[in-house]
Short mmCIF file of C-alpha atoms and ligand atoms in Angstrom, two decimals:
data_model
loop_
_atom_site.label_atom_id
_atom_site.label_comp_id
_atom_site.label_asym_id
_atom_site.label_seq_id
_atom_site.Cartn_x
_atom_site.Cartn_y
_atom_site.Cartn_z
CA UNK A 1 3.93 -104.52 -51.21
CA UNK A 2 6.51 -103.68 -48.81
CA UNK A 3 8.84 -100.74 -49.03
CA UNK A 4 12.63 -101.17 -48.80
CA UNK A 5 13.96 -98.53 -46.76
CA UNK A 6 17.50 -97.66 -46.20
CA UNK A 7 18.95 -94.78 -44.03
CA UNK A 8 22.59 -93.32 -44.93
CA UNK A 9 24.26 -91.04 -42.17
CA UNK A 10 26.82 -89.65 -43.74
CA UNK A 11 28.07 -85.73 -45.15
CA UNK A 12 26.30 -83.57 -47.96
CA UNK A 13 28.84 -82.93 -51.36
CA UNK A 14 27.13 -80.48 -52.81
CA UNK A 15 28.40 -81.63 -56.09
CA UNK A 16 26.31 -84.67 -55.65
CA UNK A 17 29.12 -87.11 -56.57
CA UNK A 18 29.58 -88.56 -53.37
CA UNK A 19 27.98 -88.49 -49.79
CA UNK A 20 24.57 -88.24 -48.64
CA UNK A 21 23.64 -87.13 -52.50
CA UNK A 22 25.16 -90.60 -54.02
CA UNK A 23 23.90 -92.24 -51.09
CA UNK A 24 20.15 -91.36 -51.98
CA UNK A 25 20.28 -91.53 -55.65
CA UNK A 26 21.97 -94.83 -55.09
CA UNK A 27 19.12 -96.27 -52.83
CA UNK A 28 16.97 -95.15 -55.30
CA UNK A 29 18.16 -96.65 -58.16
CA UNK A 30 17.66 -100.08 -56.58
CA UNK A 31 14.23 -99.62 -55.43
CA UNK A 32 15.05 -98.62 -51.84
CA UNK A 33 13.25 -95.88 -49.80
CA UNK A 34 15.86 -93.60 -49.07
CA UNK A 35 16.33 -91.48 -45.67
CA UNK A 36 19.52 -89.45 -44.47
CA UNK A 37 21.10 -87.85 -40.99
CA UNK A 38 23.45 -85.49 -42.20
CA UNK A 39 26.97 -85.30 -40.46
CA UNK A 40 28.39 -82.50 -42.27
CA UNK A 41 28.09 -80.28 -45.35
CA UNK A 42 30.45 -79.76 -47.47
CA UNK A 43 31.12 -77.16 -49.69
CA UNK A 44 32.55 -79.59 -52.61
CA UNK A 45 33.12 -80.09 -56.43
CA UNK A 46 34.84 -82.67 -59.12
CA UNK A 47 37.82 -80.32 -58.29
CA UNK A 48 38.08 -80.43 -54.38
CA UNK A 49 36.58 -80.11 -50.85
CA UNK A 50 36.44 -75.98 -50.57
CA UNK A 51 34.81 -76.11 -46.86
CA UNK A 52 33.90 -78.23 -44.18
CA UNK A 53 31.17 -77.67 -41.96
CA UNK A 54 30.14 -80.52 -39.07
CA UNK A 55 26.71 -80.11 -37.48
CA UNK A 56 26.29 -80.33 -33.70
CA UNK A 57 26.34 -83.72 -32.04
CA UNK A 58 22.81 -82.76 -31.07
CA UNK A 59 21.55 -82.06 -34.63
CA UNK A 60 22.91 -85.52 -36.34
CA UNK A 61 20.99 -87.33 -33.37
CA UNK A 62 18.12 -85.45 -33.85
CA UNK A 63 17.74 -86.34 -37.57
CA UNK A 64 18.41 -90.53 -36.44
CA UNK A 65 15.48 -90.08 -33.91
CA UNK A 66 13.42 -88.70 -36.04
CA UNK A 67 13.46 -92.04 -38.60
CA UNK A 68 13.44 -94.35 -35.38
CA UNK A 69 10.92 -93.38 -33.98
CA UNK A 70 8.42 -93.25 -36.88
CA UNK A 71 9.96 -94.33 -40.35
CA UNK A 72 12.39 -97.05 -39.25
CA UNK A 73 14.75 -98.87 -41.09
CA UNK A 74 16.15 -102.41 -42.70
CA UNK A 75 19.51 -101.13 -43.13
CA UNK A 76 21.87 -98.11 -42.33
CA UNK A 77 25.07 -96.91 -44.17
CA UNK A 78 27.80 -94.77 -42.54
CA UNK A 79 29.95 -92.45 -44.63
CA UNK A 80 31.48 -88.88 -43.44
CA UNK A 81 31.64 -89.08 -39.45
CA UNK A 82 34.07 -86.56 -39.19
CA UNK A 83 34.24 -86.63 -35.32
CA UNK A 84 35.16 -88.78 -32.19
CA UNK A 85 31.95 -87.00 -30.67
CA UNK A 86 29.75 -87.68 -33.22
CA UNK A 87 30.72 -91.33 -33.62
CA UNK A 88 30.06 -91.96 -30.35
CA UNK A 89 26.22 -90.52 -30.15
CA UNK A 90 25.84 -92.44 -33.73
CA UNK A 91 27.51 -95.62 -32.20
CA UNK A 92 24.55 -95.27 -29.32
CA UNK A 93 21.59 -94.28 -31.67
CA UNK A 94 22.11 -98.09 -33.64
CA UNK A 95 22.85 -99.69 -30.74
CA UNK A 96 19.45 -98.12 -29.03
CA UNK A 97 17.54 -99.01 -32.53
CA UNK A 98 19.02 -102.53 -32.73
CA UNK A 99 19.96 -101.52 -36.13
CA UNK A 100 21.89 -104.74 -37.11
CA UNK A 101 21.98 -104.46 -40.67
CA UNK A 102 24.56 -101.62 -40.81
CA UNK A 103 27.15 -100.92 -43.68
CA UNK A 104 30.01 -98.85 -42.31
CA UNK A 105 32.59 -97.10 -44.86
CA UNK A 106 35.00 -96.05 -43.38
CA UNK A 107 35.49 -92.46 -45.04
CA UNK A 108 39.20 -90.72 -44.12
CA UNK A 109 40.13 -88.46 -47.25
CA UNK A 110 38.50 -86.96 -50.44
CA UNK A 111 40.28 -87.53 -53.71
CA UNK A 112 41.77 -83.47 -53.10
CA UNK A 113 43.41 -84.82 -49.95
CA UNK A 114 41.07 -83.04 -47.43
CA UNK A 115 40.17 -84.81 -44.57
CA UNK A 116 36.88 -86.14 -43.95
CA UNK A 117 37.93 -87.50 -40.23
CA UNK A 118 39.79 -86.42 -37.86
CA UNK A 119 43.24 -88.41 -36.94
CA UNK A 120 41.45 -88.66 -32.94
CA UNK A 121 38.34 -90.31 -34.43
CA UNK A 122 39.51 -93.24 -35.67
CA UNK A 123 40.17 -95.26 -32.32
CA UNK A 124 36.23 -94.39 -32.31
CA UNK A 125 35.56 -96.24 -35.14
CA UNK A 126 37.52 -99.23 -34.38
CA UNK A 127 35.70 -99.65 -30.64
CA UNK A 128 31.99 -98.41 -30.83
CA UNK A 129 31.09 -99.24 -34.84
CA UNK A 130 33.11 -101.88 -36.13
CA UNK A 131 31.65 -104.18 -33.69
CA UNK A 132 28.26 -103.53 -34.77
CA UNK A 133 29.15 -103.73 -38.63
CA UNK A 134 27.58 -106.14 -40.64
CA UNK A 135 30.20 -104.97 -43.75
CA UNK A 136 32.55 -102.57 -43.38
CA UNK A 137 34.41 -101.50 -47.02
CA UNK A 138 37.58 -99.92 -46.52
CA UNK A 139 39.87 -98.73 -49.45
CA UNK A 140 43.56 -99.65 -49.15
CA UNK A 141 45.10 -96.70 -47.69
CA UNK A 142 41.55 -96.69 -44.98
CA UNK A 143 43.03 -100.34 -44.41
CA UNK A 144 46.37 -99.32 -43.70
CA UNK A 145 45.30 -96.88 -41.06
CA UNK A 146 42.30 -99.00 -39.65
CA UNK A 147 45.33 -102.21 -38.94
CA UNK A 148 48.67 -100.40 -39.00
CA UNK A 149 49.76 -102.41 -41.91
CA UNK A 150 51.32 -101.65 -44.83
CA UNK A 151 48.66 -102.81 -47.63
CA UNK A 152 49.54 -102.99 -51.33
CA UNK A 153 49.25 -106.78 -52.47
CA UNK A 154 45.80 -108.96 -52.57
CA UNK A 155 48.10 -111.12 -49.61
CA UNK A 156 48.25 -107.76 -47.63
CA UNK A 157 44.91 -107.24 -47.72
CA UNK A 158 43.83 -111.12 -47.09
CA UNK A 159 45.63 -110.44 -43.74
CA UNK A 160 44.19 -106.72 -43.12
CA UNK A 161 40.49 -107.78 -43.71
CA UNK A 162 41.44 -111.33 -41.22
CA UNK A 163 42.58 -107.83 -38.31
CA UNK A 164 39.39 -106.03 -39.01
CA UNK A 165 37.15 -109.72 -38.57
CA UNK A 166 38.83 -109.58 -35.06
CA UNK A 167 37.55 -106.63 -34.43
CA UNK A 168 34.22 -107.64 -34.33
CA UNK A 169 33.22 -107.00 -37.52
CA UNK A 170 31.14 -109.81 -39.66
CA UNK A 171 32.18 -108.78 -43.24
CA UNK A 172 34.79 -107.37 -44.60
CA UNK A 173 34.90 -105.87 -48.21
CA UNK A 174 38.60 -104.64 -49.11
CA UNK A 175 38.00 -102.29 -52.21
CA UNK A 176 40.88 -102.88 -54.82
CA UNK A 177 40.42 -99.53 -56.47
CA UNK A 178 43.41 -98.15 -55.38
CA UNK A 179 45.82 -101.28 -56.80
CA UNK A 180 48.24 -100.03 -58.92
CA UNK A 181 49.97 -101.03 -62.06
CA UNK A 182 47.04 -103.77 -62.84
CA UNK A 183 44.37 -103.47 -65.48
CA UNK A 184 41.98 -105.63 -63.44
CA UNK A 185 40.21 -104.74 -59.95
CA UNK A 186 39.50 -107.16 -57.32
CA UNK A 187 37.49 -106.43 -54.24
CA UNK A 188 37.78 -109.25 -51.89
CA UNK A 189 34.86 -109.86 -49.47
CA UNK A 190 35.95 -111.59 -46.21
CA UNK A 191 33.47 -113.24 -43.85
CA UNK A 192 36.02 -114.28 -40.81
CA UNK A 193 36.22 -117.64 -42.94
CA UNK A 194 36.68 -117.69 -46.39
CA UNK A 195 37.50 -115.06 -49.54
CA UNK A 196 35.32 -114.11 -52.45
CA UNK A 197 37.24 -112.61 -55.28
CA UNK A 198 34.61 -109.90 -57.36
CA UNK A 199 37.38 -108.93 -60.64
CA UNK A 200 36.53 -106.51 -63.07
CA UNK A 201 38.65 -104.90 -65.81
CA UNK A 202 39.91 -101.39 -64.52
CA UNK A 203 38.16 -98.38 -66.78
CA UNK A 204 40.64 -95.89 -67.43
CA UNK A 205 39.03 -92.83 -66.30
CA UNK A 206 39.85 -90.11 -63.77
CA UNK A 207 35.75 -89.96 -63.08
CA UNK A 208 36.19 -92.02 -59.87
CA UNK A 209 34.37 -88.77 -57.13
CA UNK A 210 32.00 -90.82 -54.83
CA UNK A 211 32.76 -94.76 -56.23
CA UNK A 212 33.21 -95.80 -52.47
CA UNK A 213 29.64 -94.05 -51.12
CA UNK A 214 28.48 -95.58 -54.57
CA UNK A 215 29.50 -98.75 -54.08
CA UNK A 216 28.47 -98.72 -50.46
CA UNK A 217 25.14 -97.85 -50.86
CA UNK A 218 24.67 -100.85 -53.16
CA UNK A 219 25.34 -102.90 -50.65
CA UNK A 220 23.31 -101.10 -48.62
CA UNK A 221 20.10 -101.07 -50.89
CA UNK A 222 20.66 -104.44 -51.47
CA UNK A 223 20.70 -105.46 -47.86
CA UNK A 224 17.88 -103.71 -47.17
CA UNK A 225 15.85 -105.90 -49.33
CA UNK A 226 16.93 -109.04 -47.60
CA UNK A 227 19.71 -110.14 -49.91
CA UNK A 228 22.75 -111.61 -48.47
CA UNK A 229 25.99 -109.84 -48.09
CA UNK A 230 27.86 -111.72 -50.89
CA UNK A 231 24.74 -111.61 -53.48
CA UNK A 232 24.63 -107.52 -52.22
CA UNK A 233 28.61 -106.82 -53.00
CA UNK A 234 27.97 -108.46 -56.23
CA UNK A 235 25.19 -106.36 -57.61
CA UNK A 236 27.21 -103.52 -55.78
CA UNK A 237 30.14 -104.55 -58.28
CA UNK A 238 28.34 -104.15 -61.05
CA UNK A 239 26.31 -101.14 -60.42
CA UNK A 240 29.54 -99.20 -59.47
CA UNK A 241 31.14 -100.79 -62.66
CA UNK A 242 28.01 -99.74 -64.78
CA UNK A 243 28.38 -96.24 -63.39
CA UNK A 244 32.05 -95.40 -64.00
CA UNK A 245 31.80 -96.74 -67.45
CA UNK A 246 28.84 -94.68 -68.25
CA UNK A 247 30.00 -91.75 -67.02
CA UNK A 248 28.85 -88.35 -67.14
CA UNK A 249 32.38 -86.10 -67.90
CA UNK A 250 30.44 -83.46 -65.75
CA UNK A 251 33.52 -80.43 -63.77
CA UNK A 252 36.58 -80.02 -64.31
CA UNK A 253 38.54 -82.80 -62.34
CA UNK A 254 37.29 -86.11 -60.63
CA UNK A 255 33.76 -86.49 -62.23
CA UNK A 256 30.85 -88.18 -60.38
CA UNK A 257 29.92 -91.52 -61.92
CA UNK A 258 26.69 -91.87 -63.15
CA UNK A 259 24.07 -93.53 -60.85
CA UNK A 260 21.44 -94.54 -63.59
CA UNK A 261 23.48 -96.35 -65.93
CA UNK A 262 23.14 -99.76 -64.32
CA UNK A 263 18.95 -99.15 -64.42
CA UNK A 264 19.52 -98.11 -68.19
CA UNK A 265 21.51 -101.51 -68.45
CA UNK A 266 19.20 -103.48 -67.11
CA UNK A 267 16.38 -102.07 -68.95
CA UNK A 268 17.84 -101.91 -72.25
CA UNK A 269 18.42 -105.78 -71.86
CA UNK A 270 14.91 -106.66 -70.63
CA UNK A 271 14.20 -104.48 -73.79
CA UNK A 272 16.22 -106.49 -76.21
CA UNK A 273 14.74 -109.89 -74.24
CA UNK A 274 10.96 -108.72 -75.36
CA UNK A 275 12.09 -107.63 -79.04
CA UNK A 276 13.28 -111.12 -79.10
CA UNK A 277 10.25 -112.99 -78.15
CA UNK A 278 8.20 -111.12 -80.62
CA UNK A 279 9.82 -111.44 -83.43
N1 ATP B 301 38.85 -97.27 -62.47
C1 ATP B 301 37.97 -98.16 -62.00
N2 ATP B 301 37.42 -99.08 -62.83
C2 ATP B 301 36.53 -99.98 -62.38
N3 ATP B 301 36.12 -100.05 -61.10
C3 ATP B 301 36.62 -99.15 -60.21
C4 ATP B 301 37.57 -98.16 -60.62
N4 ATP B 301 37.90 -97.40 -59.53
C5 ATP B 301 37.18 -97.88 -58.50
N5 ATP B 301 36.41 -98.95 -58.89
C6 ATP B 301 35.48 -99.72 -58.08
O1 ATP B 301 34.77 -98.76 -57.30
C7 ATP B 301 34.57 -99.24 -55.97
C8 ATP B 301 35.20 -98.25 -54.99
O2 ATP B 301 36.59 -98.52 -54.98
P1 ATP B 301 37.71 -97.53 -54.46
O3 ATP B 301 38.82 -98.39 -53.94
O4 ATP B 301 38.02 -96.55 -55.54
O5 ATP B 301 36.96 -96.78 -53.28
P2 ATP B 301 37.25 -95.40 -52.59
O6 ATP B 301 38.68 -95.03 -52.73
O7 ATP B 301 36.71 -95.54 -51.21
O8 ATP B 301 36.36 -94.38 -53.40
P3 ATP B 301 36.12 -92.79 -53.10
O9 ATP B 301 36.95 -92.40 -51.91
O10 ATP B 301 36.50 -92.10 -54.37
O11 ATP B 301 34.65 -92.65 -52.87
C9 ATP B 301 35.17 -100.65 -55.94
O12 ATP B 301 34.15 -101.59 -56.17
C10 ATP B 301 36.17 -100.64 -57.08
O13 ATP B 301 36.34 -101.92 -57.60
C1 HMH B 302 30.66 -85.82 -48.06
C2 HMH B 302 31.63 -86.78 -48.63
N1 HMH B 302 31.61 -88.07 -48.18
C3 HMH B 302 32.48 -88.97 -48.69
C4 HMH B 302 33.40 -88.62 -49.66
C5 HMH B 302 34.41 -89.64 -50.19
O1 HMH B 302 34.23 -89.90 -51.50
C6 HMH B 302 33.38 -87.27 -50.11
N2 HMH B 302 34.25 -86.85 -51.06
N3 HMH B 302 32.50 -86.40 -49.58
#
């Protein structure tokens, strides 16, 4: 049998909502081997981001060389980068690996409002990941500051996701999460040539901590295994979707979502399949 594996490089929440600690429950929920290079740590909970604390350039490396040169990979995720610096060494440590398969979100701001990267590191992005990006999955107000564009309408973001194509990137996944005064959600995947529309109804919930590392890691998982990136973003929808309607109403402000209600779903229906064929 051969092993999925999937390596996220990305901050620690210690509330486990988002991050490294979504990352890794997400991989494996979908049958992925999970491995991490930490970025950062947090000190974090459903109610905020209480302290910040990068790791050396040298120690985030460190961690990446130690899964390329014995683990390996089939796909990498990139959440919490927090620095120009440590973009840069990352940047070099896929392009070294030929790590092609690589899911970059582009993380700016917790729900609180604390900021995961600094304004100087963004350029970064742009120039040394983008162009190795299989997916990227940017959020609306990410969007706005990735193009410089004002995004708020599915139109605005058609043209946002065409600016990020042309900057070398092969997929695009604009997250809708952040549309207001609609009861549906529609991420739109953009592959430099046409648009895939993935609606869902919007769950009225203020559980939403760690839905874009969530939903990121889907794709992730799912890449790892060889799917494609439009059969990955849709399992992706409906694992997220699964996991903010299940959720867990865990701290006092933005909950996490719960990462094994889409296995529960899935089993519960191959459950009601075999009670079917007996009886
Ligand atoms: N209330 C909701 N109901 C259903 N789906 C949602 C809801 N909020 C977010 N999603 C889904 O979750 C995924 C993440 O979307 P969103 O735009 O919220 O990302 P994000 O802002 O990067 O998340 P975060 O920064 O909290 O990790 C998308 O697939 C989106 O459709
Ligand atoms: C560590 C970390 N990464 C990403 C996010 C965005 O949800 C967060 N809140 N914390």
């Amino acid at each position: 049998m051969t092993i999925a594996r999937a390596l996220t490089i990305a901050g620690s929440d210690s509330g486990g909502g988002a991050g490294i600690q979504a990352d890794l429950k997400t991989f494996q929920e979908l049958h992925v081997f999970g491995m991490s290079a930490i970025t950062a740590v947090t000190a974090q909970n459903t109610v905020g981001v209480q302290g910040i604390y990068p790791l050396s350039v040298e120690a985030v490396l460190q961690q990446i060389d130690s899964i390329g040169l014995d683990l390996g990979t089939d796909a990498v995720k990139t959440g919490m980068l927090f620095s120009p610096e440590i973009i840069y060494g990352v940047a070099a440590k896929i392009r070294e690996y030929a790590w092609t398969n690589l899911v970059v979100d582009p993380v700016m701001i917790a729900k609180g409002g604390s900021k995961l990267l600094q304004d100087e590191a963004v350029a970064a992005m742009k120039n040394e990941l983008f162009p190795q990006a299989l997916v990227v999955t940017p959020n609306m107000p990410e969007a706005e500051v990735l193009t410089g564009m004002t995004v708020r309408t599915l139109d605005d973001r058609k043209e946002a996701a065409k600016r990020l194509v042309d900057l070398g990137v092969k997929h695009v996944v604009m997250k809708g999460g952040h549309e207001e005064g609609t009861s549906q959600i529609v991420d739109l995947l953009y592959d430099g040539s046409a648009f895939v529309e993935f609606p869902s109804h919007k769950v009225l919930t203020r559980h939403t901590h760690g839905t874009g590392c969530t939903f990121a890691a889907s794709i992730t998982a799912e890449v790892a295994k060889g799917s494609s990136v439009i059969d990955a973003v849709a399992i992706a929808k409906n694992f997220i979707h699964a996991a903010i309607e299940d959720s867990l109403e865990l701290g006092a402000g933005h909950g996490p979502t719960n990462h094994w209600a889409y296995r529960q779903r899935l089993n519960a229906s191959a459950e009601s399949r075999k009670k079917g064929r007996l009886e």
